[in-house]
Coordinates of C-alpha atoms in Angstrom, one line a residue:
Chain M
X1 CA 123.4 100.8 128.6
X2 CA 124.5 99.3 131.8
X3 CA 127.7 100.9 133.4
X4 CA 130.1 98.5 135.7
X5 CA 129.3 99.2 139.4
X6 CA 131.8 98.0 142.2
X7 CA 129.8 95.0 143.2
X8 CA 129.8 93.7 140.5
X9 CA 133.0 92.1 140.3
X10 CA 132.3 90.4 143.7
X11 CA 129.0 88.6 142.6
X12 CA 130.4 87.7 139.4
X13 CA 132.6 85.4 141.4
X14 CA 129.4 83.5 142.4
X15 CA 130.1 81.8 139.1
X16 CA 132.6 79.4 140.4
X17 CA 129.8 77.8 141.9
X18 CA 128.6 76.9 138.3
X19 CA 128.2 73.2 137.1
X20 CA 130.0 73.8 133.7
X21 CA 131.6 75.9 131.6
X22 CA 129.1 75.9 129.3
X23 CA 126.0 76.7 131.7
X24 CA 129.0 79.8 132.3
X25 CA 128.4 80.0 128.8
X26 CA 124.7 80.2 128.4
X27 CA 124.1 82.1 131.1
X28 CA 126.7 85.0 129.3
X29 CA 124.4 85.0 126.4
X30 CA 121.4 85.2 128.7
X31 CA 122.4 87.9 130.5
X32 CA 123.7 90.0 127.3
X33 CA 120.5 89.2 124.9
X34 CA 118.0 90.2 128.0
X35 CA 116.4 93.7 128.7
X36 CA 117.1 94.8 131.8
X37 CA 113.7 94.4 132.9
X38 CA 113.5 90.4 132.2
X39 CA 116.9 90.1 134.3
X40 CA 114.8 89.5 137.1
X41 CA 113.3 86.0 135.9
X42 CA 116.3 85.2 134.6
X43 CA 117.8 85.2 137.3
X44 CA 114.6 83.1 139.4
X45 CA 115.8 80.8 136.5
X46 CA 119.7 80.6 136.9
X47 CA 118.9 80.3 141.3
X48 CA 118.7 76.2 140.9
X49 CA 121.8 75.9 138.8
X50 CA 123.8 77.9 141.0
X51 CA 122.7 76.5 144.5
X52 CA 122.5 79.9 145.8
X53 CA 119.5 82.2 146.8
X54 CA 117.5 84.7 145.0
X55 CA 119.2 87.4 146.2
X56 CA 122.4 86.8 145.1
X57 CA 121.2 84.9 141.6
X58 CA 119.9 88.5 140.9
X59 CA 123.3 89.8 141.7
X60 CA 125.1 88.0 139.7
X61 CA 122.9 88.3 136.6
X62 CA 122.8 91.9 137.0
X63 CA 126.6 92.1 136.9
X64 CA 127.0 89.9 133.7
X65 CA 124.9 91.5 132.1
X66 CA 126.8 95.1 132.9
X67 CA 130.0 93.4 131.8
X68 CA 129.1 92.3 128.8
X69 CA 127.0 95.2 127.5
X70 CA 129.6 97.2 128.8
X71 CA 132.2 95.3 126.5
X72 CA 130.2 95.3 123.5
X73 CA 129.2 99.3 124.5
X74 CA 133.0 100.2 124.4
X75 CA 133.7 98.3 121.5
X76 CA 136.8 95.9 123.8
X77 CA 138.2 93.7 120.8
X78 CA 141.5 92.6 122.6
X79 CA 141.9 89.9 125.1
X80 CA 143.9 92.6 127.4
X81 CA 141.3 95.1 127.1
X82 CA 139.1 92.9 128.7
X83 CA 141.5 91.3 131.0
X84 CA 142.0 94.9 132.2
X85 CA 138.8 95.4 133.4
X86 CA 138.8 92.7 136.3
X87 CA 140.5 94.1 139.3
X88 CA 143.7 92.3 140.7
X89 CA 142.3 90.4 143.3
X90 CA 140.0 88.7 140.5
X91 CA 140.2 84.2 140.6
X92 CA 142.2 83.7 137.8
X93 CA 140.9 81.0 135.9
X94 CA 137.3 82.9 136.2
X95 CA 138.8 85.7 134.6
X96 CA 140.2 83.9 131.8
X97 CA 137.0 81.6 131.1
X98 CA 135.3 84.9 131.0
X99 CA 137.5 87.0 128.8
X100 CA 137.2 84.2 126.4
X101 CA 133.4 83.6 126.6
X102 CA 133.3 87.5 125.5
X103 CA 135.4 87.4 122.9
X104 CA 133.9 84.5 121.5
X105 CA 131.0 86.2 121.3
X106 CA 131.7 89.6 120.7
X107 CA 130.8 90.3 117.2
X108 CA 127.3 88.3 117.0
X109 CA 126.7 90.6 120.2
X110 CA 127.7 93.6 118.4
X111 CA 125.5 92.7 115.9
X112 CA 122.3 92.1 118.0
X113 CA 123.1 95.5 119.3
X114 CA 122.7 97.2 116.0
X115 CA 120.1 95.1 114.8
X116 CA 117.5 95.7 118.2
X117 CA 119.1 99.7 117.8
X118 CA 116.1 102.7 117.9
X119 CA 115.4 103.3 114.6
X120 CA 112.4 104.6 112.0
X121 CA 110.5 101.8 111.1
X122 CA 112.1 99.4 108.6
X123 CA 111.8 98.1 105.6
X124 CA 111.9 94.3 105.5
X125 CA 110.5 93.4 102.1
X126 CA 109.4 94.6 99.3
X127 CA 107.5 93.4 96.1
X128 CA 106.2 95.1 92.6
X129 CA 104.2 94.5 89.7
X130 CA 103.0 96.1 86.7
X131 CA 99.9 96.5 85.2
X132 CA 98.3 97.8 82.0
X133 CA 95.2 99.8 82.5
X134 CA 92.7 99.1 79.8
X135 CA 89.7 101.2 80.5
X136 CA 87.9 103.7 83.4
X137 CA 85.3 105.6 83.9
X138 CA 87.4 108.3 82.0
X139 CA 88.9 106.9 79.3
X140 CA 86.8 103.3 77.8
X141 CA 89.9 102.6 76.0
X142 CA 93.3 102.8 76.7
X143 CA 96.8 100.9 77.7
X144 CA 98.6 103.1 80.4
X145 CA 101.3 100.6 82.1
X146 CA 101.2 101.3 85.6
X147 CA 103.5 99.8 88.9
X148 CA 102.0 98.7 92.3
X149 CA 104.6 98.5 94.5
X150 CA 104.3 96.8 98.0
X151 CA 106.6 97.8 101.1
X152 CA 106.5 95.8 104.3
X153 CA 107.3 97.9 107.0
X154 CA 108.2 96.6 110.7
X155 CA 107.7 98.9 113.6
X156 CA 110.9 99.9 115.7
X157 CA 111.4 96.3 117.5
X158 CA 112.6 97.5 120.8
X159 CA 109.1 98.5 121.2
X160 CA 107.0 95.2 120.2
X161 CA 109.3 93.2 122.2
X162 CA 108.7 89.2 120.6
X163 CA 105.9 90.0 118.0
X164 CA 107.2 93.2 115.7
X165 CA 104.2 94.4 113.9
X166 CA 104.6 94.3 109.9
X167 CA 102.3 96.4 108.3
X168 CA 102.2 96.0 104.3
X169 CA 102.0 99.4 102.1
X170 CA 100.6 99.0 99.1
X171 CA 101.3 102.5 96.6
X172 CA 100.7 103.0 92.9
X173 CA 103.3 105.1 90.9
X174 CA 102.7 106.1 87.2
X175 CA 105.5 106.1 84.9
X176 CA 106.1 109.6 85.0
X177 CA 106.4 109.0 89.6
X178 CA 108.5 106.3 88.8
X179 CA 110.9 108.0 86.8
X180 CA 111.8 111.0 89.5
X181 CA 111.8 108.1 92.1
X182 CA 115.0 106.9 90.0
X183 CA 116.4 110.5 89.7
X184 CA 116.4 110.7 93.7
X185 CA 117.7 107.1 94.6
X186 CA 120.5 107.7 91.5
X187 CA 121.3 111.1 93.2
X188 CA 121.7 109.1 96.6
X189 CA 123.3 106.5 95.1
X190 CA 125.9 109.1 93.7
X191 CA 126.3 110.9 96.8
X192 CA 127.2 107.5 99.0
X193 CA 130.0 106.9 96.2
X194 CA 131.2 110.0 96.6
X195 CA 131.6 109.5 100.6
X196 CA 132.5 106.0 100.0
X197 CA 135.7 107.1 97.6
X198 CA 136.3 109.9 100.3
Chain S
X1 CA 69.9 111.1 63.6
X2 CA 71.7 108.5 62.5
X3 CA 73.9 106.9 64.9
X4 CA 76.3 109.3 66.6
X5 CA 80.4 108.4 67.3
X6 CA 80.3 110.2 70.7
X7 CA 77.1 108.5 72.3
X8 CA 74.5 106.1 72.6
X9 CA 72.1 107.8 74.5
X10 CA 69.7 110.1 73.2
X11 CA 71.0 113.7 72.6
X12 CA 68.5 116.2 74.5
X13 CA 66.1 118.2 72.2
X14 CA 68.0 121.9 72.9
X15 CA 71.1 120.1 71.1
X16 CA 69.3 121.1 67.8
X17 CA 67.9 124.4 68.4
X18 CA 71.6 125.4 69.9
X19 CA 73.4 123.8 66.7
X20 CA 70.9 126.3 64.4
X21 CA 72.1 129.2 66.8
X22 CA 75.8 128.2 66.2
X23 CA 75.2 128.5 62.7
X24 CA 74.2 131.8 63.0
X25 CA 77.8 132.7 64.3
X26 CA 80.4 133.8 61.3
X27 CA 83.7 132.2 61.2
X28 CA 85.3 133.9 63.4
X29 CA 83.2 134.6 66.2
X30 CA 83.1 130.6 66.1
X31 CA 86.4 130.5 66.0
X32 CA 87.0 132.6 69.1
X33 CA 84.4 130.8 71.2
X34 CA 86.2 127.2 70.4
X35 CA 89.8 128.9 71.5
X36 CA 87.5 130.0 74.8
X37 CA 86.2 126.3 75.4
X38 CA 89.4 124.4 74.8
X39 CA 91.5 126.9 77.3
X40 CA 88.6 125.4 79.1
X41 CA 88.8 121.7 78.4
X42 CA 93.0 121.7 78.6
X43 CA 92.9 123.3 82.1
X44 CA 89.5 122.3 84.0
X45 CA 90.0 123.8 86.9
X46 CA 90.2 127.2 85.8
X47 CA 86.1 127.2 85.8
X48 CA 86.5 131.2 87.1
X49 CA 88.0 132.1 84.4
X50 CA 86.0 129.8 81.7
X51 CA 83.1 131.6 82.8
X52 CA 84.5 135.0 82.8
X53 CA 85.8 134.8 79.2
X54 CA 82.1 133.3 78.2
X55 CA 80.6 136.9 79.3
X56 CA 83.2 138.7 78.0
X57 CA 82.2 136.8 74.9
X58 CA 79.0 137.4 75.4
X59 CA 79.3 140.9 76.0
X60 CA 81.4 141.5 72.7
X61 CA 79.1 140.1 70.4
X62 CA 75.8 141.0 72.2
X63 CA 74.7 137.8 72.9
X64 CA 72.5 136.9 75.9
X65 CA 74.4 135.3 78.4
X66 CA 72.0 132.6 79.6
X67 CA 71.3 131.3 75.7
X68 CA 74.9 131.2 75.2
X69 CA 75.5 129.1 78.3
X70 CA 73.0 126.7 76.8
X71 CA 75.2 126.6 73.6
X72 CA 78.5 125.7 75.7
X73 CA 76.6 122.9 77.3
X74 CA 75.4 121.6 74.3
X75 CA 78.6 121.9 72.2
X76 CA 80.5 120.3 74.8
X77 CA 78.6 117.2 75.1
X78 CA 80.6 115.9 72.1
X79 CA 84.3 116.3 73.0
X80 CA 83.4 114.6 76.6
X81 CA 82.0 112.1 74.7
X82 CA 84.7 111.7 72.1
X83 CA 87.3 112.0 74.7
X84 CA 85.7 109.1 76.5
X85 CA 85.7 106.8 73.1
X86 CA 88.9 107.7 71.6
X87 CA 87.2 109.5 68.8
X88 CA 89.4 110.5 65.6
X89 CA 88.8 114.3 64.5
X90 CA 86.9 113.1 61.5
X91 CA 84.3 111.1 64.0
X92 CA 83.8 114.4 65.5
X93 CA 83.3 116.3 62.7
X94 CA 80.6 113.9 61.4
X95 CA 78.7 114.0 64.5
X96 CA 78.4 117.7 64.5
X97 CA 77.6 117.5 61.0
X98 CA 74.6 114.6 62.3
X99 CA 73.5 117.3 65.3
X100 CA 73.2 120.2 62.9
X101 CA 76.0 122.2 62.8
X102 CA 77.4 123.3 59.0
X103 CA 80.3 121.6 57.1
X104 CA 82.5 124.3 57.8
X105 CA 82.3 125.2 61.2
X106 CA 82.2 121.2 62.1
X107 CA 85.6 120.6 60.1
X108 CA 87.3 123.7 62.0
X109 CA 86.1 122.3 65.6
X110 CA 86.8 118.9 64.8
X111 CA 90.9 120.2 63.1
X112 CA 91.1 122.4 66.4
X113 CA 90.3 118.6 68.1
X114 CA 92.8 116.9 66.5
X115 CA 95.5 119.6 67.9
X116 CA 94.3 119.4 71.3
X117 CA 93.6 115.6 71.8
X118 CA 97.6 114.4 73.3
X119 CA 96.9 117.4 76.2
X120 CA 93.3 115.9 76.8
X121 CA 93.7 112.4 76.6
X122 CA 96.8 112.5 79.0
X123 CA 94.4 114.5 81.3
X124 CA 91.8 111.8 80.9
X125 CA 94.5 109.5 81.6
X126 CA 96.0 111.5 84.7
X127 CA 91.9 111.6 86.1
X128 CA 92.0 107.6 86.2
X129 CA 91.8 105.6 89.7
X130 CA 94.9 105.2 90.9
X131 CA 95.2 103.4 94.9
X132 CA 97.5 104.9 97.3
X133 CA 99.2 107.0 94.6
X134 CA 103.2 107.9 95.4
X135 CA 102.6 112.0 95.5
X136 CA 106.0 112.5 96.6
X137 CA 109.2 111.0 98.1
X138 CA 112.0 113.0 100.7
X139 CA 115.4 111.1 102.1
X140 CA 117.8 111.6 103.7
X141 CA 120.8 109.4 104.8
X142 CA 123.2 109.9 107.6
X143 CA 125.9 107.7 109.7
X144 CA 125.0 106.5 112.9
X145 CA 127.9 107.6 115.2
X146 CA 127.0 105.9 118.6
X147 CA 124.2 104.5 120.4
X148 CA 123.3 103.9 124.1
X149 CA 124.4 100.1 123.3
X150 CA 127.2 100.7 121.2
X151 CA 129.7 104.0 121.8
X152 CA 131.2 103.6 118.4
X153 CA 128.9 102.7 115.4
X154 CA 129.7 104.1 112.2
X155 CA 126.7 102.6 109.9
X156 CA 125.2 104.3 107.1
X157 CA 121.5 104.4 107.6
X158 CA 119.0 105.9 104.9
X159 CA 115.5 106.7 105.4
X160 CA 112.6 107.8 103.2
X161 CA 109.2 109.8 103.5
X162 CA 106.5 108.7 101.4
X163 CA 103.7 111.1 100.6
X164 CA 101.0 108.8 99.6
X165 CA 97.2 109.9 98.7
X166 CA 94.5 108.0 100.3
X167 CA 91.8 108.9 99.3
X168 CA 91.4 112.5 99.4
X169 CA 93.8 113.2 102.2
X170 CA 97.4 112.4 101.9
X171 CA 99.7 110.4 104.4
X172 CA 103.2 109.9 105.3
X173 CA 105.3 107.4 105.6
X174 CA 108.6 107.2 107.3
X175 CA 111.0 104.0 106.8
X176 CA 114.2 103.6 107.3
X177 CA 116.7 100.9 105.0
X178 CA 120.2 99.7 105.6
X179 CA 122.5 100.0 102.4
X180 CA 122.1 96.7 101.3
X181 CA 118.6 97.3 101.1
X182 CA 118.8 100.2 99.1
X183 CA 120.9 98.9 96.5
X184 CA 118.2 95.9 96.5
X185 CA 115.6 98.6 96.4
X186 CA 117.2 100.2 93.4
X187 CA 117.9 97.6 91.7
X188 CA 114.7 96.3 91.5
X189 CA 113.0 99.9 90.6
X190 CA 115.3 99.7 87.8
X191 CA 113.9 96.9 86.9
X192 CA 110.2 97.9 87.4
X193 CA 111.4 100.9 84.7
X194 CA 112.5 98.3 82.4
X195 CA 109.1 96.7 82.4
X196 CA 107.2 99.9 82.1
X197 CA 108.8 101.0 79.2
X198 CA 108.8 97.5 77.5
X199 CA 104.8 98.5 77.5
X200 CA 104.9 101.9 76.8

């Protein structure tokens, strides 16, 4: 989480040099999707846009991308929240465009924030089926219903950056598995009413 | 021999001689020994004490140890077998009859099989292949409070362990679900239920 530093205010202005509103736009969104580490080539991007030199391209990227983590971080809804946080000396019209670039993007940010958030690896599919053994080595005759179910599991994103690894789980449960299975998720199922109704 | 229930290979020569010696047996020494090898055939692993309660036997009814081993072996051949093939008491008792054993102690052996085959077919059942069997599952679920991106989160977030055997060793897995998910998961276990009993 970026924090805003006193610069940063200064080099946003940089952003009156920009062609439109909407490259104001798309850089925004740039600057708030990116790691801190790709801010760098981003900004080597931005540079010929902006007509202005590496040095202060990085500036400015840096600083946008503090303000608007820092937005979503606090969890700034209102138009005056955010209009607080420019100082008073802020252009105007900047200010404005900017407060409303934010808020137009404020929840879909808030929601890539939660989505790309350090977690156990998820669960992003699953699939079952049901079998009927007929015979084994044990037992030359029999009809024992059994479930294979599969669970694909993703690895925490933040770590595989563009290519999350999936890896597929494939587990057996008898009957008699299945069953306490259901006993536990009922028992969790019961317990999030219960702090839902709370 | 005509053609036996419990095989179709040739039963070894001793099976005979040890049939005679069982014969020689009255009722209830017979009865005792076949109370000692289904304790035996109902819990498997106790093999410590199957063999202990063999020379106990043994050593009440001054028998040799070694001959009476022989016996076991022999006499055991058939429930294996008839475990294996789904045999009804009354094949059993036939194919003791067929190996040499009298009337009456094959008919007791083969009612004392009929009382014990649910336990060891459900054993047989529990000893078949099963792939990345579901040993055990932990969870726990929790809110989210904050996060270095977001001060104030408030989500729900659940997440499972899955002991799972492979092979001989087992293995865990951690994975984590949003609610949504879970209800999907649920929902669809419920459904897997369904199925399994609809073939039960």
């Amino acid at each position: 989480m970026a924090a805003l530093r006193d610069g940063d205010f200064a080099a946003l202005q940089i952003l009156l040099k920009a062609p439109s509103k909407d490259a104001v736009r798309q850089l925004c969104q740039e600057c708030f999707s990116s790691p801190p580490a790709a801010l760098g080539p981003l900004a080597q991007r931005a540079c010929p846009g902006l007509a202005v030199s590496a040095e202060e391209a990085e500036k400015l990227v840096s600083a946008l991308h503090n303000l608007t983590r820092h937005v979503v971080y606090r969890g700034l809804t209102g138009a005056e929240d955010i209009l607080r946080l420019f100082p008073e000396n802020f252009h105007q019209n900047l200010k404005n465009l900017l407060t409303k670039i934010i808020l137009e993007n404020i929840s879909s940010w808030r929601n890539e924030a939660q989505a790309s958030q350090i977690s156990l690896p998820r669960l992003v599919d699953m699939d079952w089926r049901v079998d009927i053994k007929t015979s084994s080595d044990s037992i030359v005759r029999m009809a024992v219903p059994t479930c294979l179910l599969q669970l694909k599991i993703q690895e925490d994103a933040a770590l595989c950056g563009n290519n999350p690894v999936v890896s597929a789980l494939t587990v057996e449960l008898s009957k008699e598995t299945l069953d306490t299975m259901l006993e536990g998720l009922g028992r969790i199922r019961d317990q999030l009413s219960a702090v839902a109704n709370k | 021999m005509g053609l036996l229930n419990f095989t179709r290979e040739p039963v070894p020569e001793a099976v005979s001689a040890d049939m005679h010696n069982l014969n020689q047996l009255s009722a209830q020494q017979f009865s005792a020994l076949t109370e000692v090898l289904f304790r035996f055939l109902t819990e498997p692993k106790e093999v410590e004490r199957f063999l202990t309660q063999l020379s106990d036997f043994a050593a009440m009814n001054k028998i040799s140890l070694g001959p009476l081993k022989n016996i076991v072996k022999s006499i055991l051949l058939v429930p294996n077998g008839a475990l294996k093939r789904n045999l009804s008491s009354e094949q059993v008792r036939a194919d003791f009859i067929a190996l040499g054993l009298s009337e009456e102690k094959a008919s007791y052996f083969a009612e004392q099989w009929k009382v014990n085959s649910p336990t060891l077919t459900r054993l047989a059942v529990g000893q078949t292949l099963m792939i990345n069997q579901l040993i055990d599952m932990e969870w726990k679920f929790g809110v989210t409070a904050g996060s270095s991106e977001l001060e104030k989160v408030g989500s729900i977030f659940l997440q499972l362990k899955l002991v799972v055997k492979k092979g001989s060793q087992l293995e865990n897995v951690y994975v984590e679900l949003t609610l949504p998910q879970f209800y999907s998961f649920l929902h669809e276990m419920e459904r897997v239920k369904t199925s399994l009993e609809s073939f039960s």
